[in-house]
Tab-separated table of C-alpha atoms in Angstrom:
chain	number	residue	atom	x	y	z
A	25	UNK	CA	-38.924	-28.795	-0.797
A	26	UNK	CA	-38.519	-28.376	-4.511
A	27	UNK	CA	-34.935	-27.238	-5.162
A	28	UNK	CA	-33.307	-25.869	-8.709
A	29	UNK	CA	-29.299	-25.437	-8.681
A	30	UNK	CA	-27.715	-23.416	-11.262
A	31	UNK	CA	-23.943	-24.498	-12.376
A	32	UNK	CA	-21.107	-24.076	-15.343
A	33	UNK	CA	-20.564	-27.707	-16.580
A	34	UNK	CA	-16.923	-29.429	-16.217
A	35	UNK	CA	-15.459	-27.258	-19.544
A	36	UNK	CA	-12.300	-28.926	-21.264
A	37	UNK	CA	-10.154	-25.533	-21.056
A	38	UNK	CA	-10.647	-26.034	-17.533
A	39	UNK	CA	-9.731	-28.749	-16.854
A	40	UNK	CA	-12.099	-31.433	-17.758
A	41	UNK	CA	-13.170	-31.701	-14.465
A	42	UNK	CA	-16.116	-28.663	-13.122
A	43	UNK	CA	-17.046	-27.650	-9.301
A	44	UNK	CA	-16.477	-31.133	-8.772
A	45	UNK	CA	-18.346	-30.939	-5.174
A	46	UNK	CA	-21.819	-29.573	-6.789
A	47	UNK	CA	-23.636	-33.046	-8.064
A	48	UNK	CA	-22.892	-34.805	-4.678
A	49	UNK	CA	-24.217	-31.244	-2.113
A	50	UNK	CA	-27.264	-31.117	-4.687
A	51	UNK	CA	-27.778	-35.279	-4.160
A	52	UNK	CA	-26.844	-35.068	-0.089
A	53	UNK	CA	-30.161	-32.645	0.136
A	54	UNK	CA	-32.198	-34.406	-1.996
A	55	UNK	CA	-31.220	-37.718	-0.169
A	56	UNK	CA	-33.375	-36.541	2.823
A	57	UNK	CA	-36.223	-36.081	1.108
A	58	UNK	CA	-36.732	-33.220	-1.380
A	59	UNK	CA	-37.212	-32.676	-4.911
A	60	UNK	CA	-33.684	-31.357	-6.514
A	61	UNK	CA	-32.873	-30.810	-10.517
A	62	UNK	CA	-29.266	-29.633	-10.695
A	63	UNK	CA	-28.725	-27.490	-14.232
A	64	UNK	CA	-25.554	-27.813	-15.807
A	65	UNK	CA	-24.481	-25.732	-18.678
A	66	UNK	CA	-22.153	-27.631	-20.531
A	67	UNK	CA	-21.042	-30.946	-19.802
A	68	UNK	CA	-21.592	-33.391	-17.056
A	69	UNK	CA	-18.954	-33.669	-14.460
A	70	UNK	CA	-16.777	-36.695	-14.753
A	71	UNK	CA	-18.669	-39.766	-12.856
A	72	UNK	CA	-21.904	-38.057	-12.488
A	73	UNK	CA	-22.820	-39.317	-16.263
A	74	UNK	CA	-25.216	-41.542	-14.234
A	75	UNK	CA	-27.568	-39.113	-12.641
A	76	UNK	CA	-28.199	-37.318	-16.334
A	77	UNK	CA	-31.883	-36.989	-17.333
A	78	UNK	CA	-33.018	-35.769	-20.653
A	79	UNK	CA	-34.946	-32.649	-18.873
A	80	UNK	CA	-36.655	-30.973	-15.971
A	81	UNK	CA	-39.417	-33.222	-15.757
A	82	UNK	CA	-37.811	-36.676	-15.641
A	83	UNK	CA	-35.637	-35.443	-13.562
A	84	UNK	CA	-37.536	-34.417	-10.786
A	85	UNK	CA	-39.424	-37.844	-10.834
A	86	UNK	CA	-36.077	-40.097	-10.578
A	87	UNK	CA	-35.802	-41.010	-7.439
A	88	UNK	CA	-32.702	-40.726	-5.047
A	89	UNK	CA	-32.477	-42.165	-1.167
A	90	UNK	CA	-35.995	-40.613	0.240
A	91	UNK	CA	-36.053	-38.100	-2.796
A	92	UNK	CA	-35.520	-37.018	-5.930
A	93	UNK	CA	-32.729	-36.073	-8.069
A	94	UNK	CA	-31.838	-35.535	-11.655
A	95	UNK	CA	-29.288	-33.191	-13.567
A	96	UNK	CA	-30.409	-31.801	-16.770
A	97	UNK	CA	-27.578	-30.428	-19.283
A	98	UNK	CA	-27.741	-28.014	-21.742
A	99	UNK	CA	-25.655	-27.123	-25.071
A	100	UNK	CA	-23.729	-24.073	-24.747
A	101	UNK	CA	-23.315	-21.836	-27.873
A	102	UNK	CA	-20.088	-19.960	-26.226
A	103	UNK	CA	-18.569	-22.791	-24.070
A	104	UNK	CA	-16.378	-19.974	-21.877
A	105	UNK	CA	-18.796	-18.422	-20.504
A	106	UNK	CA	-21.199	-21.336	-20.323
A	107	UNK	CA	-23.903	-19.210	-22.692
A	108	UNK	CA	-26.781	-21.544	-23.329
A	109	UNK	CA	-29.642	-20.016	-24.109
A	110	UNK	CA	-31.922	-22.696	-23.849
A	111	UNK	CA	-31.521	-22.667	-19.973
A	112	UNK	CA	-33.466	-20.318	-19.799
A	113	UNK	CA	-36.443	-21.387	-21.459
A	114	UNK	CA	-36.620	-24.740	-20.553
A	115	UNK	CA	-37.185	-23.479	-16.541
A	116	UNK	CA	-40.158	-21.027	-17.031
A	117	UNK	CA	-42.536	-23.654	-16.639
A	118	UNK	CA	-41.139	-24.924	-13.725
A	119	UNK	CA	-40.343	-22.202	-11.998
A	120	UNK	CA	-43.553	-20.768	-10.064
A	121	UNK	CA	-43.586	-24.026	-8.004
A	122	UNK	CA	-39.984	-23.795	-6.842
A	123	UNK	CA	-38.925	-23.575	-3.022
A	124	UNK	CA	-35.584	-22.365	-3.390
A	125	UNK	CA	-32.720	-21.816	-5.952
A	126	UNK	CA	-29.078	-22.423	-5.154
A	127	UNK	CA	-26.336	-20.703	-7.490
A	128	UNK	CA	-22.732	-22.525	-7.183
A	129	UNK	CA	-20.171	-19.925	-8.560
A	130	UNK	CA	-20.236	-16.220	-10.396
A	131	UNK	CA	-18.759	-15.617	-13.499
A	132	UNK	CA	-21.054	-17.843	-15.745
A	133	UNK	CA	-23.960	-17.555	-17.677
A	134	UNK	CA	-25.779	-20.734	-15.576
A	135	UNK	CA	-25.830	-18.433	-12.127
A	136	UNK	CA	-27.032	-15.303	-14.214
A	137	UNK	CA	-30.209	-17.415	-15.185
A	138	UNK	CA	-30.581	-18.799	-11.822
A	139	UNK	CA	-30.747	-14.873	-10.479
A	140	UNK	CA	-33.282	-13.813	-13.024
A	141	UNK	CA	-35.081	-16.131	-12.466
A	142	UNK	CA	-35.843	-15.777	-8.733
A	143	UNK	CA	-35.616	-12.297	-8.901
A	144	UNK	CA	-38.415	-12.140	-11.357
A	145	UNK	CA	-40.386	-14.975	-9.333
A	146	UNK	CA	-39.579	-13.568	-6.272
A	147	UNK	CA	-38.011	-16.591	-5.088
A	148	UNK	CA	-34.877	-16.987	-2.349
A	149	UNK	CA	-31.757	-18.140	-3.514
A	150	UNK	CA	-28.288	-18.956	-1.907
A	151	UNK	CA	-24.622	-18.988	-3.258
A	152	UNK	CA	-21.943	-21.043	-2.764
A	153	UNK	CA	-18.688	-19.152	-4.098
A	154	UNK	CA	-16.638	-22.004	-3.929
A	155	UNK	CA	-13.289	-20.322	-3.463
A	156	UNK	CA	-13.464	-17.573	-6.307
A	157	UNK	CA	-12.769	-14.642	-3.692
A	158	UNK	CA	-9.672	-16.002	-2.886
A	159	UNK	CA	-6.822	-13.281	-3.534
A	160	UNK	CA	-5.072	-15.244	-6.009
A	161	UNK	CA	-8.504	-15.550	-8.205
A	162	UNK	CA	-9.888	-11.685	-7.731
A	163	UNK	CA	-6.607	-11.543	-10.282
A	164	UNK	CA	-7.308	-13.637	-12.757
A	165	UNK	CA	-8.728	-12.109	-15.526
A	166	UNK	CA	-9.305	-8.838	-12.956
A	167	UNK	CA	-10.576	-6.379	-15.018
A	168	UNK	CA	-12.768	-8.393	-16.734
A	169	UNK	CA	-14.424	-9.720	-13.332
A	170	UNK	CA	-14.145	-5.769	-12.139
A	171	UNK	CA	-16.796	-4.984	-14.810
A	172	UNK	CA	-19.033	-7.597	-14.589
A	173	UNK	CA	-18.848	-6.841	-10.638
A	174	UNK	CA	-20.330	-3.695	-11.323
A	175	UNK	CA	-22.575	-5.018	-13.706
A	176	UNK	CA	-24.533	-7.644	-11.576
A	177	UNK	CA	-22.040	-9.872	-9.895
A	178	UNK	CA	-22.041	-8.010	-6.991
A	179	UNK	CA	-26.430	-7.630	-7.202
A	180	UNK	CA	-25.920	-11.383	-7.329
A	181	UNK	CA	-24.078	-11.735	-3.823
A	182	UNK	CA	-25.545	-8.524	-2.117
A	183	UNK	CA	-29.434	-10.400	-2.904
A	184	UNK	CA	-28.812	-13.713	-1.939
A	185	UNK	CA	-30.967	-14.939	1.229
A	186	UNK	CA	-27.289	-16.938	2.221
A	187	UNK	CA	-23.915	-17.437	1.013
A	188	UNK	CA	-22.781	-20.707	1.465
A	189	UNK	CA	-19.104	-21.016	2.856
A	190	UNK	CA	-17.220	-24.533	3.036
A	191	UNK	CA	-14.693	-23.300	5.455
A	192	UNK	CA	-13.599	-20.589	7.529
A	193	UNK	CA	-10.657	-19.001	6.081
A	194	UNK	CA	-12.667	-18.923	2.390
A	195	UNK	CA	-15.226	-16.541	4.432
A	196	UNK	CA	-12.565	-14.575	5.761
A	197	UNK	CA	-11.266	-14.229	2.213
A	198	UNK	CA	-14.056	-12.249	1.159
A	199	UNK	CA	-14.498	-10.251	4.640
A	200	UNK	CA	-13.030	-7.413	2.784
A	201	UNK	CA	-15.790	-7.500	0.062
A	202	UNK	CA	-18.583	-6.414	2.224
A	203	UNK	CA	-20.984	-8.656	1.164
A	204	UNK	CA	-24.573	-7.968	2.868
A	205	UNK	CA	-25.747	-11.352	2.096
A	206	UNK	CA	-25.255	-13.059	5.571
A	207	UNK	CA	-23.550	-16.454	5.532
A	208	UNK	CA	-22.935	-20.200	6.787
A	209	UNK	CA	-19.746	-22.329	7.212
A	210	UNK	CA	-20.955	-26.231	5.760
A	211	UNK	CA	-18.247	-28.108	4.781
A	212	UNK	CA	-17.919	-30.087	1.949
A	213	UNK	CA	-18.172	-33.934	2.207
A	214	UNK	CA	-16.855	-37.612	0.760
A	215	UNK	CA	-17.627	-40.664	-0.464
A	216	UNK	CA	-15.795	-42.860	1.772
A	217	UNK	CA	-16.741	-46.229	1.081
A	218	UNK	CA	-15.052	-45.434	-2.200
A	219	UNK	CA	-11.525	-45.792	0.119
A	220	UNK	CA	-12.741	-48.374	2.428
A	221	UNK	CA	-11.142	-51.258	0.141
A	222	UNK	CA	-8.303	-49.528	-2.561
A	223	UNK	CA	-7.671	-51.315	-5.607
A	224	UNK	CA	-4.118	-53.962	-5.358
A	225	UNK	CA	-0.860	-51.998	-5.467
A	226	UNK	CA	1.146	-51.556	-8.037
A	227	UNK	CA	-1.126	-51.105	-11.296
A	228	UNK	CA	-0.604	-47.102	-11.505
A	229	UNK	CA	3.279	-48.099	-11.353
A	230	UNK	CA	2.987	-50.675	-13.706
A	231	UNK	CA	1.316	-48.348	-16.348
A	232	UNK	CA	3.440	-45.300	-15.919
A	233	UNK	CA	6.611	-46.120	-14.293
A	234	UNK	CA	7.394	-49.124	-15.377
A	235	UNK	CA	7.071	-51.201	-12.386
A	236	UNK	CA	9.057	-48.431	-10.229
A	237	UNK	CA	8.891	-49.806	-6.665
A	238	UNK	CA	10.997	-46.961	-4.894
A	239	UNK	CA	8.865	-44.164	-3.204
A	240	UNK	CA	6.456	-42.624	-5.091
A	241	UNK	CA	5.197	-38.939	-4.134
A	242	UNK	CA	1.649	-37.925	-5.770
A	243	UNK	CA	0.480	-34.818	-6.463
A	244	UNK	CA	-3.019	-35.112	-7.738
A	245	UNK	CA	-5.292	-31.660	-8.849
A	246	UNK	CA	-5.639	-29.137	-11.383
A	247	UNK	CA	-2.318	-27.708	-12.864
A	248	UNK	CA	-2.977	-24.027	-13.183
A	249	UNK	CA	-1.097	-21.129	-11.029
A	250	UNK	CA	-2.367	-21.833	-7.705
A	251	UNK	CA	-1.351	-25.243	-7.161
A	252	UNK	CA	2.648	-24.418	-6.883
A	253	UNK	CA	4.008	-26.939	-9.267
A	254	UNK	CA	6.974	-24.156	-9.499
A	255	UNK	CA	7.296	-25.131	-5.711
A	256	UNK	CA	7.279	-28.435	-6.347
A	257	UNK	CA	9.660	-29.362	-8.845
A	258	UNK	CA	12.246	-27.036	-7.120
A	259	UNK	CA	11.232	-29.279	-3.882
A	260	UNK	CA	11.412	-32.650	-5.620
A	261	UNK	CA	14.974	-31.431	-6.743
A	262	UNK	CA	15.929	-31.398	-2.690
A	263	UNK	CA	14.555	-34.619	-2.316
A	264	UNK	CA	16.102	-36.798	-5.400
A	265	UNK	CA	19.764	-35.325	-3.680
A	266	UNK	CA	18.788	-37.034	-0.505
A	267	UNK	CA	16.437	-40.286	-1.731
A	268	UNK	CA	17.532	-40.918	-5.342
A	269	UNK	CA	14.808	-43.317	-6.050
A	270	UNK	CA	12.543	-41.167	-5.551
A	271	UNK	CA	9.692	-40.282	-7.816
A	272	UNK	CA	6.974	-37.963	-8.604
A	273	UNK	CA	3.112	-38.389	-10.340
A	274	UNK	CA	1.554	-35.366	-11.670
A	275	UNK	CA	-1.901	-36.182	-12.185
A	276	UNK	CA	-4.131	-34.148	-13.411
A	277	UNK	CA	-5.489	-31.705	-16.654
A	278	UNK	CA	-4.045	-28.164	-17.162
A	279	UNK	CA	-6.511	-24.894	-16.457
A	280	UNK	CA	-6.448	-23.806	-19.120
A	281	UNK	CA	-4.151	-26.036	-21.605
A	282	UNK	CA	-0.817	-24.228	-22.496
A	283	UNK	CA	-0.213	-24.093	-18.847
A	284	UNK	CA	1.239	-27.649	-19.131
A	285	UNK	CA	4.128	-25.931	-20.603
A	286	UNK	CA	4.888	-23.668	-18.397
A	287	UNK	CA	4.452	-26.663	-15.854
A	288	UNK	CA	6.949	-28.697	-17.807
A	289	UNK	CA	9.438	-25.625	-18.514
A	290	UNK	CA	9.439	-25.434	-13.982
A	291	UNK	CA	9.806	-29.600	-14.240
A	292	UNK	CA	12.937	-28.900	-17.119
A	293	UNK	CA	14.383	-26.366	-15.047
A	294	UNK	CA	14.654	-28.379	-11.676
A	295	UNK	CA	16.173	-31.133	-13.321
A	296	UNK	CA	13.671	-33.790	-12.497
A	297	UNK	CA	12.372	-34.778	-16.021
A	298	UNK	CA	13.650	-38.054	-15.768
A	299	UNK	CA	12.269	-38.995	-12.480
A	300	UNK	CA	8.479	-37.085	-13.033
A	301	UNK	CA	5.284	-38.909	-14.762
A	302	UNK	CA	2.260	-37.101	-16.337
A	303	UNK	CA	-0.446	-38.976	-16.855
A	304	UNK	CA	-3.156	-36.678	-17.098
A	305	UNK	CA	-6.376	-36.446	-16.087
A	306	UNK	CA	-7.485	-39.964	-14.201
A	307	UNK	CA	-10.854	-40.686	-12.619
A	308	UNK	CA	-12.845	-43.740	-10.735
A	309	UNK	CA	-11.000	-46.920	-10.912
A	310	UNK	CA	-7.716	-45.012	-12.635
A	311	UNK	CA	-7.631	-42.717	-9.875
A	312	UNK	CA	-7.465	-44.780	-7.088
A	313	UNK	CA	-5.020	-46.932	-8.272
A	314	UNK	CA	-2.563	-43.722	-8.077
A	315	UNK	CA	-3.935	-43.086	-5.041
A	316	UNK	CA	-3.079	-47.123	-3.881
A	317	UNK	CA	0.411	-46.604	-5.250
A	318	UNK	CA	1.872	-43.209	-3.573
A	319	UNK	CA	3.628	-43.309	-0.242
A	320	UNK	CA	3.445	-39.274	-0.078
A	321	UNK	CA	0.429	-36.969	-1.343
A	322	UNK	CA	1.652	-33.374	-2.184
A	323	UNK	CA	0.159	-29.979	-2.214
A	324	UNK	CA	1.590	-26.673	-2.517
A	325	UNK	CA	-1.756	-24.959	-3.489
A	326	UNK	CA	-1.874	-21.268	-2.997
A	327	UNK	CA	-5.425	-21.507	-1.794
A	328	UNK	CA	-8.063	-24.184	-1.730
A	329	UNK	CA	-11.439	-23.615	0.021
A	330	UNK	CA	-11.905	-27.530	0.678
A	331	UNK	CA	-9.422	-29.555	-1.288
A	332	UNK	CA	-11.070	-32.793	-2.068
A	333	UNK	CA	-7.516	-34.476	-3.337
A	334	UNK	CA	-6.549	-33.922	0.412
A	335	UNK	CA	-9.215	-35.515	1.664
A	336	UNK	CA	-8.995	-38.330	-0.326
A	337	UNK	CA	-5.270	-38.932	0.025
A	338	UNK	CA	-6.267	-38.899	3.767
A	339	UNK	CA	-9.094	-41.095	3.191
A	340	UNK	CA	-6.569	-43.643	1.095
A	341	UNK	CA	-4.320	-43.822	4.174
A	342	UNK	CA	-1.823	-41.497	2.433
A	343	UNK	CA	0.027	-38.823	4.557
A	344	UNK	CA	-0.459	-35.963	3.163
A	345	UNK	CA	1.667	-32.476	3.056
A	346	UNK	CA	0.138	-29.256	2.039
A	347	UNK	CA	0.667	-25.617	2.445
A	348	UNK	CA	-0.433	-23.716	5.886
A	349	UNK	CA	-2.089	-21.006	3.409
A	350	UNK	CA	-5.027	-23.867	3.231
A	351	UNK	CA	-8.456	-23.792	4.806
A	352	UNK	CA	-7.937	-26.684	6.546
A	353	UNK	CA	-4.401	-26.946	6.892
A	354	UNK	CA	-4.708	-26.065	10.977
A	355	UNK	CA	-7.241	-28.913	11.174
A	356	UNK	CA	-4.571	-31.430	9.861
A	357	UNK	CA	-1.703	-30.080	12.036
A	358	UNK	CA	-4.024	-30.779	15.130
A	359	UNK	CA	-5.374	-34.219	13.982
A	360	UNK	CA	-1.559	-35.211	13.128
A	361	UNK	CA	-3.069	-36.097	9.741
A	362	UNK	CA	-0.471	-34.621	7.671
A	363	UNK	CA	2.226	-32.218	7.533
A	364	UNK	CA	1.415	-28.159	6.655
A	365	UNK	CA	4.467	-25.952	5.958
A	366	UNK	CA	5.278	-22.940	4.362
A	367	UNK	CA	5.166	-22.664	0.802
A	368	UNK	CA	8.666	-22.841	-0.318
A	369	UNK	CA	11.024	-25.775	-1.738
A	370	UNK	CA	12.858	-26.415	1.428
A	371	UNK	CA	9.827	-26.768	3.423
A	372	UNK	CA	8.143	-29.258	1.359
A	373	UNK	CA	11.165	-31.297	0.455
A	374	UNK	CA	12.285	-31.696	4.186
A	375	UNK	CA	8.844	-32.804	5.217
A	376	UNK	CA	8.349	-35.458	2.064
A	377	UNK	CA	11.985	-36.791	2.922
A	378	UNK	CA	10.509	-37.162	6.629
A	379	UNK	CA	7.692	-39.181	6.027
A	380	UNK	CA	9.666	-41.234	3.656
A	381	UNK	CA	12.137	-42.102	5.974
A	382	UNK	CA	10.315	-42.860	9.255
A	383	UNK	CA	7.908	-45.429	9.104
A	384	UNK	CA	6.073	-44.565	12.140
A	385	UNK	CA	5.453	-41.423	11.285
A	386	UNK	CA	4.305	-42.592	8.089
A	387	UNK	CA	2.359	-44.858	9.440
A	388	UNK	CA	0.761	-42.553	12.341
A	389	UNK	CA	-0.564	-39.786	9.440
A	390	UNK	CA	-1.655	-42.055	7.548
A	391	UNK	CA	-3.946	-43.755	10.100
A	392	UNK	CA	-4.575	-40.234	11.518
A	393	UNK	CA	-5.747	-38.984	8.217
A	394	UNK	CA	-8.160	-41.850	7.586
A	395	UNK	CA	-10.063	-40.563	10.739
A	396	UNK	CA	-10.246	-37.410	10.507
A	397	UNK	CA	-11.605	-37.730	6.305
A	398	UNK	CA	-14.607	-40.039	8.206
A	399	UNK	CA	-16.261	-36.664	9.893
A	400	UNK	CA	-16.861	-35.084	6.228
A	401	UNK	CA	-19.637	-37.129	5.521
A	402	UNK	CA	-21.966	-35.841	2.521
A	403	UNK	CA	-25.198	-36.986	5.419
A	404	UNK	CA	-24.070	-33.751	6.687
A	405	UNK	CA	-23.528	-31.666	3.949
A	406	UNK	CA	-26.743	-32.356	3.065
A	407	UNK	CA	-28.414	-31.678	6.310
A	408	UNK	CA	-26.760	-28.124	7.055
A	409	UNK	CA	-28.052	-27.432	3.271
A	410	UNK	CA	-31.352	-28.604	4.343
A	411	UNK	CA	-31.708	-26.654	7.912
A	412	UNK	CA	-30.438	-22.977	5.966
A	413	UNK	CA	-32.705	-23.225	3.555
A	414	UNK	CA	-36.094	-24.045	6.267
A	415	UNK	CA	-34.642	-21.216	8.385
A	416	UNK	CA	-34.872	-18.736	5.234
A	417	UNK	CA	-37.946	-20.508	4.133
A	418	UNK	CA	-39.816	-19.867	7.779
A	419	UNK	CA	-38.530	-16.179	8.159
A	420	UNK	CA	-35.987	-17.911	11.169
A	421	UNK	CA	-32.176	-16.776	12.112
A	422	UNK	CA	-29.902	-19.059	10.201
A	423	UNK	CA	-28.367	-22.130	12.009
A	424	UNK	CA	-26.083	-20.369	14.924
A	425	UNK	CA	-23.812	-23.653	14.503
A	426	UNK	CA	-23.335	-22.670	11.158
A	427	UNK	CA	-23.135	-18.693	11.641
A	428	UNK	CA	-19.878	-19.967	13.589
A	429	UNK	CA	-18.869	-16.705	14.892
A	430	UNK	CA	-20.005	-14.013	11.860
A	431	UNK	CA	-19.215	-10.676	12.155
């Protein structure tokens, strides 16, 4: 099969960082055998620099597992909205002798293109929404999204041949939405042997905390409103007054930029300033030394349709505790992989101070995590992709296994 996907590059005021998911789902299918170009509008998400071809045609000759795979990029005149123009002309060539077309998002100029284009070559296309019907993301910028809605977001979703869920609860989100686009549950996946062998401990302390060998609690992700970094400093707070030397990484980029200080006015407030590092935004090598270092991964996250920080904590032998408003918050309580609890201070400080203080325990998520982050494979990813898009391509059902109980 000959498959275009249609994406908003990883923009600066948002972090720095993209859908980070959509380079490895668009190599997992092309992996078994098809011909893939994933369009990015904008810039190239962090560690994917690699894959980058100079356009469409190079990029569906470079060759990946038993296929082929290339991203092509594209300047973007307004970099909000991901407007680039010459998206759109570059694929008319191109686009008689595509299969399929897979959208990843809404609200950006890259997934409008991607719809007019298979509407006006008749060709199927699926979406992956990747979390933005979550309640807590209908409201940002909500009337802006309620217009464009009416305009053709909602034509968008109501057209597609599938809408691709990565969990459960994120297609439960949207029951309420009415979509008639019928959908499948595949999960997101992970580059494991990336956390077979960590880096030595001890570097990410060395560069930011001065050598601090007390415990060390990470919290690793976007800072913006969802994440619950208001949570979190008041719970840090609760756990300096019962482990003093105590301390607490905040890695990652703000979404958009002045929410850092907002994030450091909730840090002020709680009284933690002294005992809190900010490093930033860390990738590859950088972020698995943090990752080598913690003795506690964090998450008080609103909502998060996969969370790949989780994951990877889990995959780093980190126990891991994260609000029971996630997706897969239930599958950690049952794998004894982690810790969910409410989202309020108390909750999360009396669970960190747990872990901390009982090394079986610590020891027992930790090892439980690892196994369970070894069943999301991207080899699987890819092959749900893959058996959705023959169904819609042969006029079959979709995959009951990945129906999982629609309707």
């Amino acid at each position: 099969m000959k498959i275009f996907s249609f994406v908003e590059g990883a923009n600066p005021r948002k972090g720095g960082l993209g859908l980070v998911g959509v380079p490895w789902i668009a190599k997992s299918v092309a992996e078994r055998g098809h011909q893939v170009v994933l369009n990015i509008a904008g810039y190239p998400n962090p560690g994917t620099e690699k894959w980058v071809q100079p356009d469409v045609r190079t990029a569906l000759e470079c060759k990946m597992g038993a296929g082929k795979y290339g991203i092509v990029t594209y300047p973007c005149i307004i970099q909000r909205w991901a407007f680039s123009p010459a998206m759109l002309r570059a694929y008319l060539p191109y686009i008689r002798d595509v299969d399929f077309i897979i959208l990843h998002s809404t609200y950006s100029f890259p997934v409008l293109v991607g719809y007019l284009l298979a509407r006006r070559f008749h060709k199927p296309y699926g979406l992956w929404p990747h979390g933005i019907f979550a309640p807590i993301q209908r409201q940002i910028s909500g009337r802006k999204k309620k217009i464009y809605n009416g305009l053709i977001a909602r034509a968008i979703m109501d057209n597609a041949s599938v809408l691709f869920y990565s969990a459960k609860g994120e297609r439960e989100e949207a029951d309420s939405l009415n979509f008639k686009a019928p959908s499948v549950i595949v999960p997101h996946g992970l580059n494991f042997d990336d956390f077979v062998s960590l880096p030595p401990r001890g570097t990410f302390r060395s560069r930011y905390m001065a050598g601090h060998s007390g415990p060390l609690v990470l919290f690793l992700s976007r800072i913006n409103q969802k994440k619950g970094l208001d949570i979190l400093a008041r719970a840090f707070a609760l756990v300096l007054e019962r482990l003093p030397n105590a301390r607490l990484a905040i890695v990652g980029s703000s979404d958009p930029p002045q929410f850092e200080d907002r994030a450091m006015s909730w840090i002020k407030e709680s009284g933690i300033s002294d005992f809190v590092v900010m490093p930033g935004l860390l990738v590859g090598e950088d972020k698995m030394q943090a990752f080598a270092d913690a003795d506690v991964f964090v998450l008080p996250s609103q909502a998060e349709n996969f969370g790949f920080a989780v994951f990877e904590a889990m995959a780093s032998r980190i126990p891991v505790v994260i609000s029971d408003t996630l997706d897969y918050a239930k599958e950690v309580d049952s794998h004894q992989a982690g810790i969910s609890v409410p989202r309020n201070p108390q909750a999360f400080a009396n669970a960190i101070v747990r872990i901390l203080t009982d090394k079986d325990l610590h020891r027992e998520l930790g090892q439980n995590g690892f196994s369970l982050a070894r069943t999301y494979s991207w080899d699987k990813t890819g092959e749900r992709v893959e058996r959705t898009i023959e169904c819609i391509l042969r006029g079959e059902p979709l995959p009951p296994d990945l129906i999982m109980q629609e309707g």
